Structures are given as C-alpha cells and as structure tokens.
Amino acid sequence: MNDNMSYPVMLTLMVPKETKSYKHVYFICFLALYLFILCINIRLVVVIIMEKALHEPMYIFLSHLCINGIYGATGFYPKILSDLILDSYVISFHMCALQTYVIYSSLLSEITILTVMSYDRYVAICKPLDYHSKLTKNTCVKLILFSWIVPTFFSVIAALLANLRSVCKYHIDKLYCDNWSIVKLSCTSSFVNNVFGYAITVIFVSFIVFIIVSYVKLISACKASLENRRKFWQTCLPHLLSMINFTFAFLFDFMYNRYGANDIPESLRHFLALELIVVPPVFSPLIYGLNIRAVRKRVFTSCCSKRNVSQKVHNLTMNKK
C-alpha cells in the first residue's frame, strides 16, 4: 500500500441529476423505499419465526433471504440518505471499502440462498418421499452456513485485492461504491483482479446453471402430477421470478461496470446502477409473501387480528367514557 493510504483518502461519488431541484423528492423516495424494505422483510421473518407451521426448510431459507435483503439495503440507503440531506457526495476510502464489502457479499449471498432454495424445491417435488430424510435440521444448518460463508470468503478476498492497490483517481461514477469501481481507481494493472473476478463469475454462474437444471427437472416432474403442478405454481414460481429478476439485474450491473456506458442516457445509467441493490430486497419478499398461501394467510390473519384487538380496546375505552 502506498503513502497516500496513510491518511484518509476522500472519494467523490456520482451526483444524482438535478439534485438541487429534486433533493427532497429523492430523499423521501429513498427513505420510503428503505423503510418499506425494512418493514416487509422484518415482517416476513417475524411471521416465520412465530408461526410453528412455517418452521419448514423452505420458509427458513426464505427468512434468510429476507435478512440478506435487509443487510444489503443497509449497506446502501443510510449513505445515500445522508448524502442527499447533507448535499455532500463524498466518502472516505475505508468507508467505501466497507460499503463495497457489504453490497458485494449481499449480492453473492443472494445467489447462494436462491441456489439452496432451488435444491429444496427440487427435493420437495421430484423426491417427496426423501424430503424429510434429505432436508434434516443438520442439513438445513449446513446449507445456511454455506449460503453465508462462501460469499463472505470470496467477498473478503475481492475486497483485499481491490484495497491493496494504489489509488490515482478519486471519483466513482456511481451512487455507491462497488468492487470494480475501486479497482478502476488504480492506475496499475488490474490483471489479478480480473482473473479473480472472472473466477468468481464462473463459480456463481455455475450456481445459476444448477438452478436452471433443477427447474428443467421440476417442470418435467410437474407434467405428470396435478399436485406437483400446484406446488410448482405456489412455491417455485416466486423463486423463479426472483432468480430471473436478480440474474438480469446482475448482468446489467456487470456490463455497466466492465464496459462503461458513456453513450447511455444518465437517467438510464442511474437505473442500471441502482436496480441490482434496490429491486431484489423489495421484489423477493413481496412475490413470496403474496404468492405463497401459507405466508400470505398468516401475515394477513396476524394483521387482521391486531386490527381487531385495537378496535376492541378502542370500543372498550369509549364505553367506559
């Protein structure tokens, strides 16, 4: 590490278009999104924890997907909200590295959790008699640890490789820090970072291939059974939609980072940069919560019961008056 790392290095981030005119609008929108992400993900996690009927592998994996969504969103929203309210789009190199690690590990965890969920659905539909013997409590713990440890391992190495490079540029052309943006700040060769980045891409693309293969087998199994088709539409469709959304968002972000986008309109560049970290934490819990009847029923029932209790308390208070 060179001498300019011995004191705090400040980096500038991309400034949203027409910030002076729409700063408060941006702030309200981002704050509303962040609060919505926190509320809907925490709500699903609490329902899954409190309801014994939902203590099944699929719902446990879903709760970890929600926790990962909160984790990733917290790596982005507090920073952009402070930037908007303070009108200061700067970040220290070390905070940039921390934000990069949080966002990067969250995205990789998203892929591994979705891979684990696809395995769960494959066993549940294609091998229903072996489901409880294969998806034991110990197996679920191992799969959960796998979905967190593997992304953390790769994220730590990627962060170290990026942060040990000397810096000669001080502007990141995005609203947040990510690994490739830090790599581009250096004027030295990025060969090692490229090789490691492509290695990670191959590994996690293999996870996506595994998901695709499992879904080909799932669709084949569903043709022979009406019950399997029902399970597919109720539990597999949300997972498939989440995977499609995340894959397209990941490809957009990969192309944007690696090959630049100077000829793309600025508003579209903002969208492509944000889609990967904004949409999945909103999309996944929504599509699961609305489409899986067991989750939807309990969330709705819980909400209604609380509303009825509050109404009864209100009526009792009014009667006493």
PDB file of C-alpha atoms in Angstrom:
ATOM      1  CA  MET A   1       0.000   0.000   0.000  1.00  0.00           C
ATOM      2  CA  ASN A   2       1.438   3.398  -0.929  1.00  0.00           C
ATOM      3  CA  ASP A   3       1.954   6.510   1.172  1.00  0.00           C
ATOM      4  CA  ASN A   4      -1.312   8.150   0.215  1.00  0.00           C
ATOM      5  CA  MET A   5      -3.107   5.405   2.151  1.00  0.00           C
ATOM      6  CA  SER A   6      -1.507   6.599   5.429  1.00  0.00           C
ATOM      7  CA  TYR A   7      -4.049   9.400   5.730  1.00  0.00           C
ATOM      8  CA  PRO A   8      -7.790   9.402   4.956  1.00  0.00           C
ATOM      9  CA  VAL A   9      -8.364   9.426   1.208  1.00  0.00           C
ATOM     10  CA  MET A  10     -11.654  11.018   0.202  1.00  0.00           C
ATOM     11  CA  LEU A  11     -13.522   9.898  -2.906  1.00  0.00           C
ATOM     12  CA  THR A  12     -16.362  11.622  -4.742  1.00  0.00           C
ATOM     13  CA  LEU A  13     -19.490   9.803  -5.860  1.00  0.00           C
ATOM     14  CA  MET A  14     -21.846  10.446  -8.741  1.00  0.00           C
ATOM     15  CA  VAL A  15     -24.292  13.276  -8.020  1.00  0.00           C
ATOM     16  CA  PRO A  16     -27.926  12.477  -8.941  1.00  0.00           C
ATOM     17  CA  LYS A  17     -29.318  14.511 -11.829  1.00  0.00           C
ATOM     18  CA  GLU A  18     -30.996  17.804 -10.872  1.00  0.00           C
ATOM     19  CA  THR A  19     -30.247  17.211  -7.193  1.00  0.00           C
ATOM     20  CA  LYS A  20     -30.730  20.857  -6.206  1.00  0.00           C
ATOM     21  CA  SER A  21     -34.268  20.887  -7.609  1.00  0.00           C
ATOM     22  CA  TYR A  22     -35.378  17.416  -6.531  1.00  0.00           C
ATOM     23  CA  LYS A  23     -33.176  16.715  -3.488  1.00  0.00           C
ATOM     24  CA  HIS A  24     -36.110  16.395  -1.105  1.00  0.00           C
ATOM     25  CA  VAL A  25     -38.049  14.257  -3.573  1.00  0.00           C
ATOM     26  CA  TYR A  26     -35.088  11.881  -3.897  1.00  0.00           C
ATOM     27  CA  PHE A  27     -34.692  11.805  -0.118  1.00  0.00           C
ATOM     28  CA  ILE A  28     -38.365  10.979   0.503  1.00  0.00           C
ATOM     29  CA  CYS A  29     -38.356   8.270  -2.185  1.00  0.00           C
ATOM     30  CA  PHE A  30     -35.190   6.592  -0.901  1.00  0.00           C
ATOM     31  CA  LEU A  31     -36.345   6.853   2.716  1.00  0.00           C
ATOM     32  CA  ALA A  32     -39.742   5.367   1.837  1.00  0.00           C
ATOM     33  CA  LEU A  33     -38.057   2.519  -0.056  1.00  0.00           C
ATOM     34  CA  TYR A  34     -35.690   1.791   2.811  1.00  0.00           C
ATOM     35  CA  LEU A  35     -38.470   1.790   5.414  1.00  0.00           C
ATOM     36  CA  PHE A  36     -40.609  -0.409   3.153  1.00  0.00           C
ATOM     37  CA  ILE A  37     -37.732  -2.885   2.710  1.00  0.00           C
ATOM     38  CA  LEU A  38     -37.169  -2.999   6.480  1.00  0.00           C
ATOM     39  CA  CYS A  39     -40.875  -3.386   7.274  1.00  0.00           C
ATOM     40  CA  ILE A  40     -41.745  -6.075   4.731  1.00  0.00           C
ATOM     41  CA  ASN A  41     -38.609  -8.166   5.288  1.00  0.00           C
ATOM     42  CA  ILE A  42     -38.744  -7.937   9.093  1.00  0.00           C
ATOM     43  CA  ARG A  43     -42.460  -8.724   8.954  1.00  0.00           C
ATOM     44  CA  LEU A  44     -41.865 -11.914   6.984  1.00  0.00           C
ATOM     45  CA  VAL A  45     -39.005 -13.010   9.243  1.00  0.00           C
ATOM     46  CA  VAL A  46     -41.074 -12.429  12.399  1.00  0.00           C
ATOM     47  CA  VAL A  47     -44.061 -14.340  10.981  1.00  0.00           C
ATOM     48  CA  ILE A  48     -41.831 -17.292  10.015  1.00  0.00           C
ATOM     49  CA  ILE A  49     -40.231 -17.326  13.486  1.00  0.00           C
ATOM     50  CA  MET A  50     -43.519 -17.015  15.417  1.00  0.00           C
ATOM     51  CA  GLU A  51     -45.574 -19.495  13.386  1.00  0.00           C
ATOM     52  CA  LYS A  52     -44.615 -23.114  14.088  1.00  0.00           C
ATOM     53  CA  ALA A  53     -46.393 -24.224  10.912  1.00  0.00           C
ATOM     54  CA  LEU A  54     -43.780 -22.276   8.931  1.00  0.00           C
ATOM     55  CA  HIS A  55     -40.801 -23.971  10.593  1.00  0.00           C
ATOM     56  CA  GLU A  56     -40.046 -25.813   7.371  1.00  0.00           C
ATOM     57  CA  PRO A  57     -36.793 -25.653   5.341  1.00  0.00           C
ATOM     58  CA  MET A  58     -38.323 -23.563   2.536  1.00  0.00           C
ATOM     59  CA  TYR A  59     -39.554 -20.852   4.915  1.00  0.00           C
ATOM     60  CA  ILE A  60     -36.316 -20.899   6.924  1.00  0.00           C
ATOM     61  CA  PHE A  61     -34.373 -20.268   3.697  1.00  0.00           C
ATOM     62  CA  LEU A  62     -36.872 -17.535   2.804  1.00  0.00           C
ATOM     63  CA  SER A  63     -36.257 -15.833   6.150  1.00  0.00           C
ATOM     64  CA  HIS A  64     -32.520 -15.810   5.409  1.00  0.00           C
ATOM     65  CA  LEU A  65     -33.222 -14.283   2.001  1.00  0.00           C
ATOM     66  CA  CYS A  66     -35.123 -11.509   3.802  1.00  0.00           C
ATOM     67  CA  ILE A  67     -32.312 -10.999   6.344  1.00  0.00           C
ATOM     68  CA  ASN A  68     -29.830 -10.754   3.481  1.00  0.00           C
ATOM     69  CA  GLY A  69     -32.060  -8.156   1.804  1.00  0.00           C
ATOM     70  CA  ILE A  70     -32.006  -6.026   4.983  1.00  0.00           C
ATOM     71  CA  TYR A  71     -28.233  -6.450   5.249  1.00  0.00           C
ATOM     72  CA  GLY A  72     -27.614  -5.370   1.650  1.00  0.00           C
ATOM     73  CA  ALA A  73     -30.060  -2.447   1.806  1.00  0.00           C
ATOM     74  CA  THR A  74     -28.381  -1.147   4.974  1.00  0.00           C
ATOM     75  CA  GLY A  75     -25.125  -1.002   3.049  1.00  0.00           C
ATOM     76  CA  PHE A  76     -26.634   1.494   0.602  1.00  0.00           C
ATOM     77  CA  TYR A  77     -29.597   3.508   1.920  1.00  0.00           C
ATOM     78  CA  PRO A  78     -28.128   5.211   5.034  1.00  0.00           C
ATOM     79  CA  LYS A  79     -25.230   6.551   2.944  1.00  0.00           C
ATOM     80  CA  ILE A  80     -27.345   7.877   0.052  1.00  0.00           C
ATOM     81  CA  LEU A  81     -29.816   9.430   2.522  1.00  0.00           C
ATOM     82  CA  SER A  82     -27.007  11.247   4.350  1.00  0.00           C
ATOM     83  CA  ASP A  83     -25.563  12.400   1.007  1.00  0.00           C
ATOM     84  CA  LEU A  84     -28.910  13.851  -0.039  1.00  0.00           C
ATOM     85  CA  ILE A  85     -29.639  15.607   3.249  1.00  0.00           C
ATOM     86  CA  LEU A  86     -26.086  16.984   3.620  1.00  0.00           C
ATOM     87  CA  ASP A  87     -25.619  17.613  -0.113  1.00  0.00           C
ATOM     88  CA  SER A  88     -22.153  16.057   0.169  1.00  0.00           C
ATOM     89  CA  TYR A  89     -21.392  13.184  -2.198  1.00  0.00           C
ATOM     90  CA  VAL A  90     -18.051  12.157  -0.742  1.00  0.00           C
ATOM     91  CA  ILE A  91     -16.871   9.062   1.080  1.00  0.00           C
ATOM     92  CA  SER A  92     -13.612   8.031   2.720  1.00  0.00           C
ATOM     93  CA  PHE A  93     -11.664   5.228   1.075  1.00  0.00           C
ATOM     94  CA  HIS A  94     -12.130   2.936   4.099  1.00  0.00           C
ATOM     95  CA  MET A  95     -15.893   3.549   4.289  1.00  0.00           C
ATOM     96  CA  CYS A  96     -16.055   2.961   0.555  1.00  0.00           C
ATOM     97  CA  ALA A  97     -14.295  -0.372   1.083  1.00  0.00           C
ATOM     98  CA  LEU A  98     -16.788  -1.276   3.835  1.00  0.00           C
ATOM     99  CA  GLN A  99     -19.778  -0.385   1.659  1.00  0.00           C
ATOM    100  CA  THR A 100     -18.271  -2.427  -1.184  1.00  0.00           C
ATOM    101  CA  TYR A 101     -17.867  -5.452   1.069  1.00  0.00           C
ATOM    102  CA  VAL A 102     -21.443  -5.249   2.397  1.00  0.00           C
ATOM    103  CA  ILE A 103     -23.054  -4.830  -1.049  1.00  0.00           C
ATOM    104  CA  TYR A 104     -20.790  -7.393  -2.732  1.00  0.00           C
ATOM    105  CA  SER A 105     -21.276 -10.072  -0.042  1.00  0.00           C
ATOM    106  CA  SER A 106     -25.036  -9.421  -0.043  1.00  0.00           C
ATOM    107  CA  LEU A 107     -25.291  -9.951  -3.814  1.00  0.00           C
ATOM    108  CA  LEU A 108     -23.255 -13.166  -3.701  1.00  0.00           C
ATOM    109  CA  SER A 109     -25.318 -14.391  -0.732  1.00  0.00           C
ATOM    110  CA  GLU A 110     -28.476 -13.739  -2.755  1.00  0.00           C
ATOM    111  CA  ILE A 111     -27.264 -16.159  -5.427  1.00  0.00           C
ATOM    112  CA  THR A 112     -26.252 -18.865  -2.941  1.00  0.00           C
ATOM    113  CA  ILE A 113     -29.525 -18.622  -0.983  1.00  0.00           C
ATOM    114  CA  LEU A 114     -31.535 -18.868  -4.207  1.00  0.00           C
ATOM    115  CA  THR A 115     -29.415 -21.912  -5.150  1.00  0.00           C
ATOM    116  CA  VAL A 116     -30.166 -23.550  -1.791  1.00  0.00           C
ATOM    117  CA  MET A 117     -33.870 -22.788  -2.234  1.00  0.00           C
ATOM    118  CA  SER A 118     -33.866 -24.381  -5.694  1.00  0.00           C
ATOM    119  CA  TYR A 119     -32.347 -27.552  -4.206  1.00  0.00           C
ATOM    120  CA  ASP A 120     -35.060 -27.552  -1.537  1.00  0.00           C
ATOM    121  CA  ARG A 121     -37.808 -27.269  -4.173  1.00  0.00           C
ATOM    122  CA  TYR A 122     -36.184 -29.946  -6.349  1.00  0.00           C
ATOM    123  CA  VAL A 123     -36.163 -32.476  -3.487  1.00  0.00           C
ATOM    124  CA  ALA A 124     -39.687 -31.481  -2.346  1.00  0.00           C
ATOM    125  CA  ILE A 125     -41.267 -32.029  -5.773  1.00  0.00           C
ATOM    126  CA  CYS A 126     -39.039 -34.578  -7.534  1.00  0.00           C
ATOM    127  CA  LYS A 127     -38.233 -36.722  -4.482  1.00  0.00           C
ATOM    128  CA  PRO A 128     -41.032 -36.044  -1.970  1.00  0.00           C
ATOM    129  CA  LEU A 129     -40.551 -39.348  -0.101  1.00  0.00           C
ATOM    130  CA  ASP A 130     -36.925 -38.459   0.628  1.00  0.00           C
ATOM    131  CA  TYR A 131     -37.607 -34.830   1.561  1.00  0.00           C
ATOM    132  CA  HIS A 132     -37.506 -35.130   5.357  1.00  0.00           C
ATOM    133  CA  SER A 133     -34.573 -37.546   5.293  1.00  0.00           C
ATOM    134  CA  LYS A 134     -32.522 -35.275   2.998  1.00  0.00           C
ATOM    135  CA  LEU A 135     -33.561 -31.865   4.408  1.00  0.00           C
ATOM    136  CA  THR A 136     -32.860 -32.661   8.049  1.00  0.00           C
ATOM    137  CA  LYS A 137     -32.166 -29.996  10.667  1.00  0.00           C
ATOM    138  CA  ASN A 138     -28.414 -30.563  10.347  1.00  0.00           C
ATOM    139  CA  THR A 139     -28.583 -30.343   6.562  1.00  0.00           C
ATOM    140  CA  CYS A 140     -30.516 -27.069   6.760  1.00  0.00           C
ATOM    141  CA  VAL A 141     -27.897 -25.619   9.126  1.00  0.00           C
ATOM    142  CA  LYS A 142     -25.126 -26.680   6.733  1.00  0.00           C
ATOM    143  CA  LEU A 143     -26.921 -25.164   3.750  1.00  0.00           C
ATOM    144  CA  ILE A 144     -27.487 -21.888   5.607  1.00  0.00           C
ATOM    145  CA  LEU A 145     -23.829 -21.761   6.646  1.00  0.00           C
ATOM    146  CA  PHE A 146     -22.846 -22.486   3.049  1.00  0.00           C
ATOM    147  CA  SER A 147     -25.027 -19.623   1.788  1.00  0.00           C
ATOM    148  CA  TRP A 148     -23.232 -17.174   4.118  1.00  0.00           C
ATOM    149  CA  ILE A 149     -19.654 -18.485   4.408  1.00  0.00           C
ATOM    150  CA  VAL A 150     -18.930 -18.951   0.679  1.00  0.00           C
ATOM    151  CA  PRO A 151     -19.981 -15.394  -0.316  1.00  0.00           C
ATOM    152  CA  THR A 152     -18.147 -13.941   2.709  1.00  0.00           C
ATOM    153  CA  PHE A 153     -14.957 -15.778   1.770  1.00  0.00           C
ATOM    154  CA  PHE A 154     -14.978 -14.508  -1.819  1.00  0.00           C
ATOM    155  CA  SER A 155     -16.035 -11.010  -0.753  1.00  0.00           C
ATOM    156  CA  VAL A 156     -13.153 -10.712   1.734  1.00  0.00           C
ATOM    157  CA  ILE A 157     -10.585 -11.768  -0.872  1.00  0.00           C
ATOM    158  CA  ALA A 158     -12.067  -9.446  -3.514  1.00  0.00           C
ATOM    159  CA  ALA A 159     -12.057  -6.549  -1.041  1.00  0.00           C
ATOM    160  CA  LEU A 160      -8.430  -7.193  -0.066  1.00  0.00           C
ATOM    161  CA  LEU A 161      -7.303  -7.403  -3.702  1.00  0.00           C
ATOM    162  CA  ALA A 162      -9.093  -4.136  -4.506  1.00  0.00           C
ATOM    163  CA  ASN A 163      -7.978  -2.206  -1.418  1.00  0.00           C
ATOM    164  CA  LEU A 164      -4.301  -3.160  -1.537  1.00  0.00           C
ATOM    165  CA  ARG A 165      -3.907  -1.338  -4.856  1.00  0.00           C
ATOM    166  CA  SER A 166      -2.500   2.193  -5.055  1.00  0.00           C
ATOM    167  CA  VAL A 167      -5.041   4.899  -5.897  1.00  0.00           C
ATOM    168  CA  CYS A 168      -4.501   7.602  -8.502  1.00  0.00           C
ATOM    169  CA  LYS A 169      -8.122   8.545  -9.260  1.00  0.00           C
ATOM    170  CA  TYR A 170     -10.682   9.849  -6.802  1.00  0.00           C
ATOM    171  CA  HIS A 171     -14.102   9.707  -8.465  1.00  0.00           C
ATOM    172  CA  ILE A 172     -16.564   6.799  -8.578  1.00  0.00           C
ATOM    173  CA  ASP A 173     -19.113   7.109 -11.360  1.00  0.00           C
ATOM    174  CA  LYS A 174     -21.920   5.517  -9.340  1.00  0.00           C
ATOM    175  CA  LEU A 175     -24.125   6.474  -6.412  1.00  0.00           C
ATOM    176  CA  TYR A 176     -22.390   3.864  -4.254  1.00  0.00           C
ATOM    177  CA  CYS A 177     -19.067   2.034  -4.029  1.00  0.00           C
ATOM    178  CA  ASP A 178     -18.564  -1.401  -5.506  1.00  0.00           C
ATOM    179  CA  ASN A 179     -15.584  -3.657  -6.058  1.00  0.00           C
ATOM    180  CA  TRP A 180     -14.890  -2.913  -9.718  1.00  0.00           C
ATOM    181  CA  SER A 181     -15.267   0.844  -9.149  1.00  0.00           C
ATOM    182  CA  ILE A 182     -12.461   0.683  -6.548  1.00  0.00           C
ATOM    183  CA  VAL A 183     -10.297  -1.389  -8.899  1.00  0.00           C
ATOM    184  CA  LYS A 184     -10.683   1.278 -11.611  1.00  0.00           C
ATOM    185  CA  LEU A 185      -9.346   3.958  -9.241  1.00  0.00           C
ATOM    186  CA  SER A 186      -5.870   2.467  -9.583  1.00  0.00           C
ATOM    187  CA  CYS A 187      -3.545   3.204 -12.495  1.00  0.00           C
ATOM    188  CA  THR A 188      -1.693  -0.111 -12.145  1.00  0.00           C
ATOM    189  CA  SER A 189      -2.541  -3.373 -13.895  1.00  0.00           C
ATOM    190  CA  SER A 190      -5.814  -4.994 -12.855  1.00  0.00           C
ATOM    191  CA  PHE A 191      -4.832  -8.455 -14.179  1.00  0.00           C
ATOM    192  CA  VAL A 192      -5.099 -10.255 -10.805  1.00  0.00           C
ATOM    193  CA  ASN A 193      -8.429  -8.579 -10.015  1.00  0.00           C
ATOM    194  CA  ASN A 194      -9.734  -9.527 -13.467  1.00  0.00           C
ATOM    195  CA  VAL A 195      -8.705 -13.168 -13.089  1.00  0.00           C
ATOM    196  CA  PHE A 196     -10.261 -13.417  -9.616  1.00  0.00           C
ATOM    197  CA  GLY A 197     -13.385 -11.579 -10.786  1.00  0.00           C
ATOM    198  CA  TYR A 198     -13.879 -13.969 -13.714  1.00  0.00           C
ATOM    199  CA  ALA A 199     -13.232 -16.952 -11.424  1.00  0.00           C
ATOM    200  CA  ILE A 200     -15.995 -15.753  -9.077  1.00  0.00           C
ATOM    201  CA  THR A 201     -18.262 -15.169 -12.071  1.00  0.00           C
ATOM    202  CA  VAL A 202     -17.695 -18.740 -13.313  1.00  0.00           C
ATOM    203  CA  ILE A 203     -18.401 -20.199  -9.852  1.00  0.00           C
ATOM    204  CA  PHE A 204     -21.608 -18.260  -9.322  1.00  0.00           C
ATOM    205  CA  VAL A 205     -22.771 -18.735 -12.921  1.00  0.00           C
ATOM    206  CA  SER A 206     -22.419 -22.471 -12.203  1.00  0.00           C
ATOM    207  CA  PHE A 207     -24.860 -21.923  -9.317  1.00  0.00           C
ATOM    208  CA  ILE A 208     -27.287 -20.318 -11.769  1.00  0.00           C
ATOM    209  CA  VAL A 209     -26.811 -23.271 -14.157  1.00  0.00           C
ATOM    210  CA  PHE A 210     -27.601 -25.606 -11.241  1.00  0.00           C
ATOM    211  CA  ILE A 211     -30.836 -23.666 -10.653  1.00  0.00           C
ATOM    212  CA  ILE A 212     -31.759 -23.878 -14.347  1.00  0.00           C
ATOM    213  CA  VAL A 213     -31.101 -27.645 -14.449  1.00  0.00           C
ATOM    214  CA  SER A 214     -33.146 -28.173 -11.279  1.00  0.00           C
ATOM    215  CA  TYR A 215     -36.036 -26.238 -12.799  1.00  0.00           C
ATOM    216  CA  VAL A 216     -35.897 -28.269 -16.020  1.00  0.00           C
ATOM    217  CA  LYS A 217     -36.303 -31.387 -13.880  1.00  0.00           C
ATOM    218  CA  LEU A 218     -39.013 -29.705 -11.820  1.00  0.00           C
ATOM    219  CA  ILE A 219     -41.032 -28.828 -14.906  1.00  0.00           C
ATOM    220  CA  SER A 220     -40.683 -32.402 -16.193  1.00  0.00           C
ATOM    221  CA  ALA A 221     -41.894 -33.764 -12.852  1.00  0.00           C
ATOM    222  CA  CYS A 222     -44.840 -31.352 -12.790  1.00  0.00           C
ATOM    223  CA  LYS A 223     -46.199 -32.624 -16.103  1.00  0.00           C
ATOM    224  CA  ALA A 224     -47.024 -35.989 -14.584  1.00  0.00           C
ATOM    225  CA  SER A 225     -48.838 -34.802 -11.470  1.00  0.00           C
ATOM    226  CA  LEU A 226     -51.533 -32.234 -10.740  1.00  0.00           C
ATOM    227  CA  GLU A 227     -50.300 -31.992  -7.130  1.00  0.00           C
ATOM    228  CA  ASN A 228     -46.762 -31.240  -8.336  1.00  0.00           C
ATOM    229  CA  ARG A 229     -48.096 -28.540 -10.665  1.00  0.00           C
ATOM    230  CA  ARG A 230     -49.898 -26.939  -7.735  1.00  0.00           C
ATOM    231  CA  LYS A 231     -46.703 -26.998  -5.636  1.00  0.00           C
ATOM    232  CA  PHE A 232     -44.750 -25.530  -8.542  1.00  0.00           C
ATOM    233  CA  TRP A 233     -47.076 -22.561  -9.030  1.00  0.00           C
ATOM    234  CA  GLN A 234     -47.330 -21.828  -5.307  1.00  0.00           C
ATOM    235  CA  THR A 235     -43.713 -22.220  -4.190  1.00  0.00           C
ATOM    236  CA  CYS A 236     -41.423 -22.455  -7.220  1.00  0.00           C
ATOM    237  CA  LEU A 237     -42.824 -19.605  -9.297  1.00  0.00           C
ATOM    238  CA  PRO A 238     -41.823 -16.914  -6.735  1.00  0.00           C
ATOM    239  CA  HIS A 239     -38.333 -18.392  -6.587  1.00  0.00           C
ATOM    240  CA  LEU A 240     -38.090 -18.478 -10.396  1.00  0.00           C
ATOM    241  CA  LEU A 241     -39.248 -14.849 -10.698  1.00  0.00           C
ATOM    242  CA  SER A 242     -36.733 -13.765  -8.038  1.00  0.00           C
ATOM    243  CA  MET A 243     -33.965 -15.598  -9.881  1.00  0.00           C
ATOM    244  CA  ILE A 244     -34.861 -14.079 -13.273  1.00  0.00           C
ATOM    245  CA  ASN A 245     -35.028 -10.582 -11.785  1.00  0.00           C
ATOM    246  CA  PHE A 246     -31.705 -10.974  -9.979  1.00  0.00           C
ATOM    247  CA  THR A 247     -29.923 -12.516 -12.999  1.00  0.00           C
ATOM    248  CA  PHE A 248     -30.958  -9.689 -15.330  1.00  0.00           C
ATOM    249  CA  ALA A 249     -30.025  -7.081 -12.719  1.00  0.00           C
ATOM    250  CA  PHE A 250     -26.637  -8.764 -12.209  1.00  0.00           C
ATOM    251  CA  LEU A 251     -25.937  -8.839 -15.958  1.00  0.00           C
ATOM    252  CA  PHE A 252     -26.868  -5.153 -16.302  1.00  0.00           C
ATOM    253  CA  ASP A 253     -24.540  -4.221 -13.462  1.00  0.00           C
ATOM    254  CA  PHE A 254     -21.706  -6.415 -14.787  1.00  0.00           C
ATOM    255  CA  MET A 255     -21.901  -4.847 -18.261  1.00  0.00           C
ATOM    256  CA  TYR A 256     -22.128  -1.347 -16.777  1.00  0.00           C
ATOM    257  CA  ASN A 257     -19.073  -1.842 -14.577  1.00  0.00           C
ATOM    258  CA  ARG A 258     -16.838  -3.668 -17.026  1.00  0.00           C
ATOM    259  CA  TYR A 259     -17.552  -1.943 -20.310  1.00  0.00           C
ATOM    260  CA  GLY A 260     -18.766   1.525 -19.345  1.00  0.00           C
ATOM    261  CA  ALA A 261     -21.875   3.333 -20.542  1.00  0.00           C
ATOM    262  CA  ASN A 262     -20.948   6.818 -21.716  1.00  0.00           C
ATOM    263  CA  ASP A 263     -23.399   6.654 -24.612  1.00  0.00           C
ATOM    264  CA  ILE A 264     -26.312   5.670 -22.339  1.00  0.00           C
ATOM    265  CA  PRO A 265     -28.548   8.481 -21.002  1.00  0.00           C
ATOM    266  CA  GLU A 266     -27.724   9.472 -17.425  1.00  0.00           C
ATOM    267  CA  SER A 267     -31.175   8.557 -16.091  1.00  0.00           C
ATOM    268  CA  LEU A 268     -30.836   5.037 -17.513  1.00  0.00           C
ATOM    269  CA  ARG A 269     -27.331   4.765 -16.070  1.00  0.00           C
ATOM    270  CA  HIS A 270     -28.756   5.620 -12.625  1.00  0.00           C
ATOM    271  CA  PHE A 271     -31.444   2.971 -13.045  1.00  0.00           C
ATOM    272  CA  LEU A 272     -28.989   0.277 -14.153  1.00  0.00           C
ATOM    273  CA  ALA A 273     -26.667   1.125 -11.273  1.00  0.00           C
ATOM    274  CA  LEU A 274     -29.446   1.000  -8.669  1.00  0.00           C
ATOM    275  CA  GLU A 275     -31.602  -1.836  -9.997  1.00  0.00           C
ATOM    276  CA  LEU A 276     -29.374  -4.563  -8.578  1.00  0.00           C
ATOM    277  CA  ILE A 277     -29.484  -3.294  -4.982  1.00  0.00           C
ATOM    278  CA  VAL A 278     -32.928  -1.641  -4.922  1.00  0.00           C
ATOM    279  CA  VAL A 279     -35.234  -4.149  -6.636  1.00  0.00           C
ATOM    280  CA  PRO A 280     -34.326  -7.603  -5.138  1.00  0.00           C
ATOM    281  CA  PRO A 281     -34.930  -6.670  -1.442  1.00  0.00           C
ATOM    282  CA  VAL A 282     -38.354  -5.295  -2.442  1.00  0.00           C
ATOM    283  CA  PHE A 283     -39.275  -7.839  -5.107  1.00  0.00           C
ATOM    284  CA  SER A 284     -38.371 -11.107  -3.341  1.00  0.00           C
ATOM    285  CA  PRO A 285     -40.388 -10.716  -0.094  1.00  0.00           C
ATOM    286  CA  LEU A 286     -43.313  -9.212  -1.996  1.00  0.00           C
ATOM    287  CA  ILE A 287     -43.567 -12.008  -4.548  1.00  0.00           C
ATOM    288  CA  TYR A 288     -43.126 -14.707  -1.882  1.00  0.00           C
ATOM    289  CA  GLY A 289     -45.461 -13.067   0.605  1.00  0.00           C
ATOM    290  CA  LEU A 290     -48.217 -12.573  -1.952  1.00  0.00           C
ATOM    291  CA  ASN A 291     -47.918 -15.865  -3.816  1.00  0.00           C
ATOM    292  CA  ILE A 292     -47.256 -18.456  -1.076  1.00  0.00           C
ATOM    293  CA  ARG A 293     -50.601 -19.033   0.606  1.00  0.00           C
ATOM    294  CA  ALA A 294     -49.147 -20.227   3.922  1.00  0.00           C
ATOM    295  CA  VAL A 295     -47.196 -16.983   4.314  1.00  0.00           C
ATOM    296  CA  ARG A 296     -49.906 -14.705   2.929  1.00  0.00           C
ATOM    297  CA  LYS A 297     -52.580 -16.250   5.129  1.00  0.00           C
ATOM    298  CA  ARG A 298     -50.593 -15.835   8.342  1.00  0.00           C
ATOM    299  CA  VAL A 299     -49.436 -12.295   7.596  1.00  0.00           C
ATOM    300  CA  PHE A 300     -52.983 -11.270   6.698  1.00  0.00           C
ATOM    301  CA  THR A 301     -54.523 -13.089   9.673  1.00  0.00           C
ATOM    302  CA  SER A 302     -51.987 -11.524  12.044  1.00  0.00           C
ATOM    303  CA  CYS A 303     -52.646  -8.045  10.680  1.00  0.00           C
ATOM    304  CA  CYS A 304     -56.406  -8.509  10.929  1.00  0.00           C
ATOM    305  CA  SER A 305     -56.212  -9.889  14.487  1.00  0.00           C
ATOM    306  CA  LYS A 306     -54.119  -6.919  15.613  1.00  0.00           C
ATOM    307  CA  ARG A 307     -56.570  -4.543  13.983  1.00  0.00           C
ATOM    308  CA  ASN A 308     -59.492  -6.298  15.694  1.00  0.00           C
ATOM    309  CA  VAL A 309     -57.750  -6.164  19.094  1.00  0.00           C
ATOM    310  CA  SER A 310     -57.009  -2.461  18.720  1.00  0.00           C
ATOM    311  CA  GLN A 311     -60.608  -1.843  17.656  1.00  0.00           C
ATOM    312  CA  LYS A 312     -61.931  -3.745  20.704  1.00  0.00           C
ATOM    313  CA  VAL A 313     -59.645  -1.789  23.035  1.00  0.00           C
ATOM    314  CA  HIS A 314     -60.830   1.453  21.439  1.00  0.00           C
ATOM    315  CA  ASN A 315     -64.508   0.457  21.815  1.00  0.00           C
ATOM    316  CA  LEU A 316     -63.965  -0.582  25.440  1.00  0.00           C
ATOM    317  CA  THR A 317     -62.314   2.746  26.205  1.00  0.00           C
ATOM    318  CA  MET A 318     -65.155   4.659  24.572  1.00  0.00           C
ATOM    319  CA  ASN A 319     -67.766   2.650  26.534  1.00  0.00           C
ATOM    320  CA  LYS A 320     -66.037   3.429  29.832  1.00  0.00           C
ATOM    321  CA  LYS A 321     -66.113   7.121  28.959  1.00  0.00           C
TER     322      LYS A 321
END
